[in-house]
Tab-separated table of C-alpha atoms in Angstrom:
chain	number	residue	atom	x	y	z
A	30	GLN	CA	12.412	6.997	-13.534
A	31	ARG	CA	8.784	8.292	-14.578
A	32	LEU	CA	6.383	8.019	-11.498
A	33	VAL	CA	3.067	7.635	-12.237
A	34	ILE	CA	1.172	10.054	-10.388
A	35	GLU	CA	-2.597	10.317	-9.796
A	36	LYS	CA	-3.833	11.693	-13.019
A	37	PHE	CA	-7.600	11.527	-12.661
A	38	PRO	CA	-10.763	12.311	-15.597
A	39	THR	CA	-11.718	15.764	-15.478
A	40	ARG	CA	-14.966	14.653	-15.516
A	41	SER	CA	-17.084	13.914	-12.218
A	42	VAL	CA	-18.373	10.763	-11.538
A	43	GLY	CA	-22.114	10.738	-11.171
A	44	GLN	CA	-22.767	13.328	-14.094
A	45	GLY	CA	-25.815	12.404	-16.000
A	46	GLU	CA	-26.302	9.369	-13.728
A	47	SER	CA	-26.633	7.490	-10.011
A	48	LEU	CA	-24.294	7.627	-7.825
A	49	PRO	CA	-22.512	4.105	-6.639
A	50	LYS	CA	-22.974	3.652	-3.302
A	51	VAL	CA	-19.383	2.949	-0.960
A	52	CYS	CA	-19.090	1.407	1.959
A	53	ALA	CA	-15.362	2.116	3.868
A	54	VAL	CA	-13.772	-0.238	5.805
A	55	ILE	CA	-11.429	0.582	8.065
A	56	PRO	CA	-9.858	-2.107	10.404
A	57	ALA	CA	-8.390	-0.254	13.434
A	58	ARG	CA	-6.159	-2.304	16.029
A	59	ASN	CA	-4.630	0.501	18.198
A	60	GLU	CA	-4.799	3.505	16.589
A	61	ALA	CA	-6.226	5.845	19.815
A	62	GLU	CA	-3.658	8.475	18.735
A	63	LEU	CA	-4.286	9.214	14.998
A	64	LEU	CA	-8.161	8.202	15.032
A	65	PRO	CA	-9.814	11.729	15.312
A	66	THR	CA	-7.901	12.522	12.126
A	67	THR	CA	-7.662	10.086	9.728
A	68	LEU	CA	-11.596	9.281	10.269
A	69	ARG	CA	-12.741	12.935	10.138
A	70	SER	CA	-10.496	13.825	6.480
A	71	LEU	CA	-12.521	10.198	5.360
A	72	LEU	CA	-16.257	11.700	6.545
A	73	ALA	CA	-15.163	15.101	4.998
A	74	GLN	CA	-15.226	13.673	1.390
A	75	ASP	CA	-17.204	15.837	-1.052
A	76	TYR	CA	-18.473	12.829	-2.500
A	77	PRO	CA	-21.765	14.109	-3.343
A	78	GLY	CA	-23.829	10.028	-3.498
A	79	CYS	CA	-23.515	7.836	-0.169
A	80	LEU	CA	-20.837	6.844	1.282
A	81	THR	CA	-20.651	4.658	4.714
A	82	VAL	CA	-18.210	4.410	6.834
A	83	ILE	CA	-17.042	0.633	8.588
A	84	VAL	CA	-14.480	0.920	11.520
A	85	VAL	CA	-13.788	-2.635	13.316
A	86	ASP	CA	-12.177	-2.653	16.038
A	87	ASP	CA	-10.069	-4.928	16.152
A	88	GLN	CA	-9.243	-5.915	20.248
A	89	SER	CA	-7.643	-2.782	20.639
A	90	THR	CA	-5.899	-2.592	23.376
A	91	ASP	CA	-6.091	1.052	24.009
A	92	GLN	CA	-8.761	3.511	23.095
A	93	THR	CA	-9.594	2.724	19.287
A	94	ALA	CA	-13.289	1.814	20.345
A	95	THR	CA	-13.802	4.728	22.249
A	96	ILE	CA	-12.859	6.793	20.303
A	97	ALA	CA	-14.200	5.556	16.916
A	98	GLN	CA	-17.723	5.189	19.274
A	99	ALA	CA	-17.532	8.948	20.461
A	100	LEU	CA	-16.912	9.898	16.352
A	101	ALA	CA	-19.428	7.759	15.444
A	102	GLN	CA	-21.660	9.633	17.868
A	103	GLU	CA	-20.687	13.132	17.338
A	104	SER	CA	-21.116	12.363	12.788
A	105	LYS	CA	-24.879	11.358	14.284
A	106	GLN	CA	-25.389	13.973	15.935
A	107	SER	CA	-23.698	16.915	13.729
A	108	SER	CA	-25.344	17.824	9.986
A	109	GLN	CA	-22.906	14.984	8.629
A	110	ARG	CA	-23.820	13.217	5.731
A	111	PHE	CA	-22.298	10.182	6.246
A	112	GLN	CA	-22.742	7.432	8.765
A	113	LEU	CA	-19.544	5.858	10.319
A	114	GLU	CA	-20.736	2.690	12.260
A	115	VAL	CA	-17.912	0.687	14.590
A	116	LEU	CA	-18.001	-3.162	14.609
A	117	SER	CA	-16.261	-4.590	17.906
A	118	GLY	CA	-14.562	-6.997	16.175
A	119	GLN	CA	-14.038	-11.057	16.595
A	120	GLU	CA	-11.797	-13.374	18.178
A	121	LEU	CA	-8.806	-13.805	14.968
A	122	PRO	CA	-9.960	-17.891	13.831
A	123	PRO	CA	-6.980	-20.619	12.482
A	124	GLY	CA	-6.006	-19.286	9.073
A	125	TRP	CA	-6.097	-15.445	8.411
A	126	THR	CA	-4.386	-12.383	9.522
A	127	GLY	CA	-5.494	-9.510	11.663
A	128	LYS	CA	-6.628	-7.031	9.410
A	129	LEU	CA	-7.718	-9.191	7.031
A	130	TRP	CA	-10.891	-10.510	9.211
A	131	ALA	CA	-11.342	-7.524	10.275
A	132	LEU	CA	-11.903	-6.230	6.680
A	133	GLU	CA	-13.700	-9.601	6.588
A	134	GLN	CA	-16.188	-8.617	9.424
A	135	GLY	CA	-16.166	-4.995	7.679
A	136	ILE	CA	-17.490	-6.553	4.160
A	137	ARG	CA	-19.956	-8.929	5.893
A	138	TYR	CA	-21.383	-5.983	7.594
A	139	GLY	CA	-21.485	-3.932	4.901
A	140	GLN	CA	-23.026	-6.511	2.108
A	141	GLN	CA	-26.044	-6.881	4.803
A	142	GLN	CA	-27.068	-2.658	3.328
A	143	THR	CA	-30.069	-1.825	1.063
A	144	PRO	CA	-29.174	-1.391	-1.816
A	145	ALA	CA	-25.862	-2.926	-1.077
A	146	PRO	CA	-22.807	-1.449	-1.904
A	147	ASP	CA	-21.664	-1.061	-5.098
A	148	TYR	CA	-17.522	-0.469	-4.022
A	149	PHE	CA	-15.415	-0.891	-1.044
A	150	LEU	CA	-13.692	1.402	0.083
A	151	PHE	CA	-10.099	-0.977	1.994
A	152	THR	CA	-8.387	2.050	4.212
A	153	ASP	CA	-6.280	2.065	6.621
A	154	ALA	CA	-6.489	3.577	10.112
A	155	ASP	CA	-3.697	5.960	9.937
A	156	ILE	CA	-4.589	7.659	5.780
A	157	GLU	CA	-5.521	11.143	6.132
A	158	HIS	CA	-7.763	11.311	2.886
A	159	ASP	CA	-7.802	14.734	0.738
A	160	PRO	CA	-11.454	15.652	0.674
A	161	ALA	CA	-11.771	15.107	-3.327
A	162	ASN	CA	-9.841	11.689	-3.072
A	163	LEU	CA	-13.154	9.486	-3.202
A	164	ARG	CA	-14.355	11.024	-5.648
A	165	GLN	CA	-11.523	10.870	-7.520
A	166	LEU	CA	-10.782	7.093	-7.150
A	167	LEU	CA	-14.618	6.714	-8.468
A	168	THR	CA	-14.359	8.821	-11.836
A	169	LYS	CA	-11.326	6.349	-12.901
A	170	ALA	CA	-12.965	3.945	-11.784
A	171	GLU	CA	-16.363	4.475	-13.279
A	172	ILE	CA	-14.611	5.943	-16.645
A	173	GLU	CA	-12.203	3.753	-17.098
A	174	HIS	CA	-13.927	0.483	-16.623
A	175	LEU	CA	-11.550	-0.399	-14.081
A	176	ASP	CA	-12.205	-2.693	-11.179
A	177	LEU	CA	-9.383	-2.234	-8.779
A	178	VAL	CA	-7.982	1.570	-8.564
A	179	SER	CA	-5.652	2.531	-5.358
A	180	LEU	CA	-3.035	4.758	-4.253
A	181	MET	CA	0.214	4.491	-2.723
A	182	VAL	CA	0.111	7.447	0.013
A	183	LEU	CA	2.556	10.033	0.137
A	184	LEU	CA	4.109	8.345	3.411
A	185	ARG	CA	4.933	10.462	7.087
A	186	CYS	CA	8.842	11.848	5.993
A	187	GLN	CA	9.913	14.569	8.767
A	188	ASP	CA	12.204	13.256	10.660
A	189	PHE	CA	16.163	12.382	9.927
A	190	TRP	CA	15.214	8.111	9.398
A	191	GLU	CA	12.128	8.982	7.678
A	192	ARG	CA	13.641	10.677	4.955
A	193	LEU	CA	16.733	8.968	4.805
A	194	LEU	CA	14.741	5.691	4.086
A	195	ILE	CA	11.169	6.413	2.935
A	196	PRO	CA	11.299	7.599	-0.116
A	197	ALA	CA	13.172	4.237	-0.881
A	198	PHE	CA	10.689	2.241	-0.066
A	199	VAL	CA	8.712	4.357	-2.726
A	200	PHE	CA	11.234	3.885	-5.402
A	201	PHE	CA	12.267	0.023	-4.646
A	202	PHE	CA	8.180	-0.972	-4.549
A	203	GLN	CA	8.408	0.995	-7.982
A	204	LYS	CA	11.313	-1.924	-8.777
A	205	LEU	CA	9.771	-4.690	-7.956
A	206	TYR	CA	6.171	-3.867	-9.347
A	207	PRO	CA	6.778	-1.031	-12.536
A	208	PHE	CA	3.762	0.928	-12.705
A	209	ALA	CA	3.260	0.762	-16.256
A	210	TRP	CA	2.978	-3.083	-15.448
A	211	VAL	CA	0.598	-3.261	-13.032
A	212	ASN	CA	-1.618	-0.193	-14.956
A	213	ASN	CA	-1.504	-3.028	-18.135
A	214	PRO	CA	-4.153	-5.339	-18.708
A	215	THR	CA	-2.055	-7.143	-20.321
A	216	LYS	CA	0.983	-8.178	-18.674
A	217	SER	CA	0.648	-10.727	-15.519
A	218	THR	CA	2.200	-8.415	-12.775
A	219	ALA	CA	-0.068	-6.838	-10.200
A	220	ALA	CA	-0.177	-4.569	-7.475
A	221	ALA	CA	-1.812	-2.276	-4.635
A	222	ALA	CA	-0.817	-0.375	-1.956
A	223	GLY	CA	-2.865	-2.142	1.005
A	224	GLY	CA	-3.613	1.852	2.625
A	225	CYS	CA	-6.294	3.039	0.122
A	226	ILE	CA	-8.212	0.672	-2.456
A	227	LEU	CA	-10.841	1.028	-3.740
A	228	ILE	CA	-12.917	-2.093	-5.554
A	229	ARG	CA	-15.957	-2.915	-7.104
A	230	HIS	CA	-17.928	-5.047	-5.302
A	231	GLN	CA	-19.142	-7.534	-8.518
A	232	ALA	CA	-15.009	-7.838	-9.064
A	233	LEU	CA	-14.764	-8.495	-4.914
A	234	ASN	CA	-17.673	-11.340	-5.249
A	235	ARG	CA	-15.865	-12.817	-8.422
A	236	ILE	CA	-12.962	-13.788	-6.819
A	237	GLY	CA	-14.634	-15.329	-3.770
A	238	GLY	CA	-14.048	-12.457	-1.388
A	239	ILE	CA	-11.301	-11.224	0.751
A	240	GLU	CA	-10.924	-14.706	2.141
A	241	VAL	CA	-9.769	-15.901	-0.729
A	242	VAL	CA	-5.841	-14.301	0.157
A	243	ARG	CA	-7.164	-14.000	4.597
A	244	GLN	CA	-3.677	-15.396	5.208
A	245	ALA	CA	-1.123	-13.469	2.670
A	246	LEU	CA	0.424	-11.605	4.473
A	247	ILE	CA	1.330	-8.975	1.482
A	248	ASP	CA	-2.006	-8.769	1.642
A	249	ASP	CA	-2.991	-5.942	-0.751
A	250	CYS	CA	-0.435	-7.424	-3.686
A	251	ALA	CA	-1.921	-10.403	-3.504
A	252	LEU	CA	-5.585	-9.265	-3.890
A	253	ALA	CA	-4.841	-7.220	-6.921
A	254	GLN	CA	-3.089	-10.661	-8.020
A	255	ALA	CA	-6.449	-12.050	-7.397
A	256	VAL	CA	-8.534	-9.129	-9.260
A	257	LYS	CA	-6.099	-8.466	-12.355
A	258	SER	CA	-5.480	-13.008	-12.757
A	259	SER	CA	-9.709	-13.217	-12.935
A	260	ASN	CA	-9.880	-10.492	-15.316
A	261	GLN	CA	-7.341	-12.104	-17.942
A	262	SER	CA	-8.933	-15.588	-17.344
A	263	ARG	CA	-12.278	-14.557	-18.652
A	264	SER	CA	-11.209	-12.655	-21.075
A	265	SER	CA	-8.881	-15.334	-22.515
A	266	SER	CA	-12.174	-17.225	-22.658
A	267	GLY	CA	-13.797	-14.880	-24.585
A	268	SER	CA	-16.884	-14.698	-22.129
A	269	LEU	CA	-16.509	-10.881	-21.393
A	270	SER	CA	-15.346	-8.021	-23.177
A	271	GLY	CA	-14.774	-4.785	-22.168
A	272	LEU	CA	-13.624	-6.143	-18.661
A	273	GLY	CA	-11.965	-4.635	-15.483
A	274	GLY	CA	-8.692	-3.670	-15.433
A	275	ILE	CA	-6.355	-2.690	-11.864
A	276	TRP	CA	-4.721	0.425	-11.413
A	277	LEU	CA	-1.687	1.688	-9.264
A	278	GLY	CA	-0.663	5.483	-8.325
A	279	LEU	CA	1.191	7.521	-6.076
A	280	SER	CA	-0.612	10.300	-4.647
A	281	GLN	CA	0.905	13.743	-3.229
A	282	SER	CA	-2.200	14.771	-1.075
A	283	THR	CA	-3.649	11.412	0.486
A	284	ARG	CA	-1.172	10.807	3.230
A	285	SER	CA	-0.545	8.779	6.058
A	286	LEU	CA	0.414	9.979	9.344
A	287	ARG	CA	1.927	6.673	10.222
A	288	PRO	CA	5.343	8.005	12.059
A	289	TYR	CA	9.008	6.220	11.667
A	290	PRO	CA	11.325	8.038	13.676
A	291	SER	CA	14.207	5.977	14.602
A	292	LEU	CA	15.685	3.561	12.341
A	293	ALA	CA	14.042	0.237	14.583
A	294	SER	CA	10.412	0.867	13.632
A	295	ILE	CA	11.639	1.454	9.740
A	296	TRP	CA	13.419	-1.765	10.199
A	297	ASN	CA	10.684	-3.681	11.666
A	298	MET	CA	8.175	-2.588	9.301
A	299	ILE	CA	10.609	-3.433	5.991
A	300	ALA	CA	11.627	-6.699	7.860
A	301	ARG	CA	8.135	-7.766	8.492
A	302	THR	CA	7.619	-8.692	5.139
A	303	ALA	CA	10.639	-9.101	2.983
A	304	PHE	CA	11.337	-12.150	3.030
A	305	THR	CA	7.284	-12.911	2.031
A	306	GLN	CA	7.720	-11.005	-1.102
A	307	LEU	CA	10.822	-13.445	-2.199
A	308	GLU	CA	8.027	-16.635	-1.578
A	309	TYR	CA	10.692	-17.435	1.473
A	310	SER	CA	13.147	-18.530	-0.274
A	311	PRO	CA	16.707	-18.683	-0.054
A	312	TRP	CA	18.140	-18.590	-3.596
A	313	LEU	CA	15.669	-15.943	-4.486
A	314	LEU	CA	17.340	-13.893	-1.557
A	315	VAL	CA	20.812	-14.761	-2.396
A	316	GLY	CA	20.366	-13.264	-5.898
A	317	THR	CA	18.412	-10.565	-4.307
A	318	VAL	CA	21.764	-9.673	-1.914
A	319	MET	CA	23.824	-10.268	-4.852
A	320	ALA	CA	21.553	-8.129	-7.337
A	321	MET	CA	21.194	-5.359	-4.747
A	322	THR	CA	25.736	-5.471	-4.508
A	323	LEU	CA	26.480	-5.741	-8.070
A	324	ILE	CA	23.521	-2.335	-8.104
A	325	TYR	CA	23.883	0.293	-5.499
A	326	LEU	CA	27.268	-0.532	-3.577
A	327	VAL	CA	29.955	-1.715	-7.071
A	328	ALA	CA	29.646	1.235	-8.071
A	329	PRO	CA	30.825	3.763	-5.010
A	330	ILE	CA	33.340	1.023	-3.730
A	331	GLY	CA	34.420	0.802	-7.879
A	332	LEU	CA	35.470	4.590	-6.856
A	333	ILE	CA	37.353	4.307	-4.209
A	334	LEU	CA	39.649	1.883	-5.522
A	335	SER	CA	39.951	3.058	-8.548
A	336	VAL	CA	41.205	6.338	-6.351
A	337	LEU	CA	43.536	4.869	-4.202
A	338	THR	CA	44.648	2.987	-6.838
A	339	GLY	CA	45.228	5.444	-9.396
A	340	HIS	CA	43.394	3.651	-11.970
A	341	TRP	CA	41.588	7.084	-13.053
A	342	LEU	CA	39.540	5.809	-16.417
A	343	ASN	CA	37.719	3.299	-13.571
A	344	ALA	CA	37.182	6.050	-11.460
A	345	ILE	CA	35.481	8.720	-13.621
A	346	ALA	CA	33.149	5.418	-15.141
A	347	SER	CA	32.288	4.370	-11.506
A	348	PHE	CA	31.022	7.716	-10.335
A	349	VAL	CA	29.025	7.708	-13.741
A	350	THR	CA	27.333	5.113	-12.621
A	351	TRP	CA	27.316	6.588	-8.901
A	352	LEU	CA	24.923	9.854	-10.279
A	353	LEU	CA	23.059	8.130	-12.606
A	354	MET	CA	21.882	6.028	-10.111
A	355	ALA	CA	21.552	9.209	-8.420
A	356	LEU	CA	19.511	10.709	-11.277
A	357	GLY	CA	16.615	7.706	-11.351
A	358	TYR	CA	16.812	8.066	-7.402
A	359	LEU	CA	15.779	12.071	-7.921
A	360	PRO	CA	12.270	11.893	-9.096
A	361	THR	CA	11.090	9.859	-5.765
A	362	LEU	CA	12.692	12.606	-3.965
A	363	ARG	CA	11.181	15.360	-5.129
A	364	LEU	CA	7.821	13.853	-4.760
A	365	TYR	CA	8.655	13.764	-1.439
A	366	GLN	CA	10.494	17.120	-1.094
A	367	CYS	CA	13.890	15.709	-0.096
A	368	SER	CA	17.294	16.900	-0.559
A	369	PRO	CA	18.898	15.976	-4.002
A	370	LEU	CA	21.560	15.018	-2.087
A	371	LEU	CA	20.212	11.898	-0.986
A	372	GLY	CA	20.282	10.748	-4.428
A	373	PHE	CA	24.186	9.824	-3.474
A	374	CYS	CA	23.072	8.298	-0.324
A	375	LEU	CA	21.076	4.935	-2.546
A	376	PRO	CA	23.975	2.866	-1.869
A	377	GLY	CA	23.883	3.050	1.438
A	378	ILE	CA	20.426	3.128	1.858
A	379	GLY	CA	20.290	-0.223	-0.356
A	380	LEU	CA	22.932	-1.942	1.786
A	381	LEU	CA	20.416	-1.217	4.973
A	382	TYR	CA	17.574	-2.664	3.212
A	383	THR	CA	19.128	-5.469	2.063
A	384	LEU	CA	20.283	-6.046	5.866
A	385	MET	CA	17.028	-6.024	6.605
A	386	THR	CA	16.136	-8.356	4.147
A	387	ILE	CA	18.464	-10.631	5.375
A	388	ASP	CA	17.357	-10.156	9.099
A	389	SER	CA	13.174	-11.108	7.679
A	390	ALA	CA	14.424	-14.353	6.598
A	391	TRP	CA	16.422	-14.767	9.866
A	392	ARG	CA	13.126	-14.157	11.218
A	393	HIS	CA	11.679	-16.752	9.222
A	394	TRP	CA	14.113	-19.053	9.720
A	395	GLN	CA	13.653	-18.323	14.073
A	396	GLY	CA	9.892	-18.354	13.300
A	397	ARG	CA	9.299	-14.805	14.129
A	398	GLY	CA	8.446	-13.690	10.388
A	399	GLY	CA	5.254	-11.718	10.081
A	400	ALA	CA	4.489	-10.088	13.765
A	401	TRP	CA	2.707	-7.013	13.808
A	402	LYS	CA	1.201	-4.533	16.791
A	403	GLY	CA	1.752	-7.879	19.193
A	404	ARG	CA	0.574	-10.957	16.687
A	405	VAL	CA	2.852	-13.281	15.356
A	406	TYR	CA	1.589	-15.187	12.289
A	407	SER	CA	2.578	-18.582	11.131
A	408	VAL	CA	2.732	-18.870	7.424
A	409	GLU	CA	4.746	-22.243	5.297
A	410	GLY	CA	7.225	-21.796	3.331
């Protein structure tokens, strides 16, 4: 499997031209532990242009707002070039998810700036940005005329369960959304990673704002789909040439600090939206279970049965299939600096992810789907 790692143009944005103005919006709900590190990483960007950072406290019950205000005051008292603003999030209205409502409030505030920002950077409160991240994202967007550039950041992979299951999350995501298809303007496949999305202000306005995906639990992919679809529609009508596309890649330097130290924490993360990804379809669920069984479980089960019954040709074929499966997983394991032997655990990992998907459907049917940070979102389907 070929990984789409971040590859940015060597030319820096803004050479001989005015630099785009950027507004970063960070929705934060109960993120007091991580904010001091992640906010400082944004304020330490080496981007020579104008950057405003807006933290929207989404009615946190911890010290998120207090810490964000303290960091804002600290940035004003220091020689920090970038401006940090903290907004107190309003009550969640019907028909919105909490994260998107927080983003909407940050966008509205950013649009009041004079001049208005050329780009919005949507990033999560657990993301520690590499100092060059914003400059490189902007360079790619400007030089390649892209409307949306997104990075799947390096997820935390330290504890046992993280090392076993987190690389597989990235691996399976790329199976659902092949990055080469996402980045191909002629294909309908669209995806983004919500932890780090840079979007042109014009493109956001063109699709009708973040409001068009206000109920989406998988909001990042819904946003990417809206942007790509709008570009394809304009292209087919011949209304514009040189349209901006979307791009999604993997980061090796910008990372998430959010820990997933237990099986339960990873299980809940997957089960929250897995059935949403299947469009709440029982038939797609059955198809997914059958496909996961066929792809990941048949080979090891066949190997065991063939050895027990003395069918050695079948045993060899099953082992070769298992080996090829492990080799296909190897690039992702290398990205996360995990042992290549974990590739042989892929059947067991696939089984766990299948069970998580089934549990996601069960939660949805019980009215518990989409639970996140004390909120349960009602979805139709």
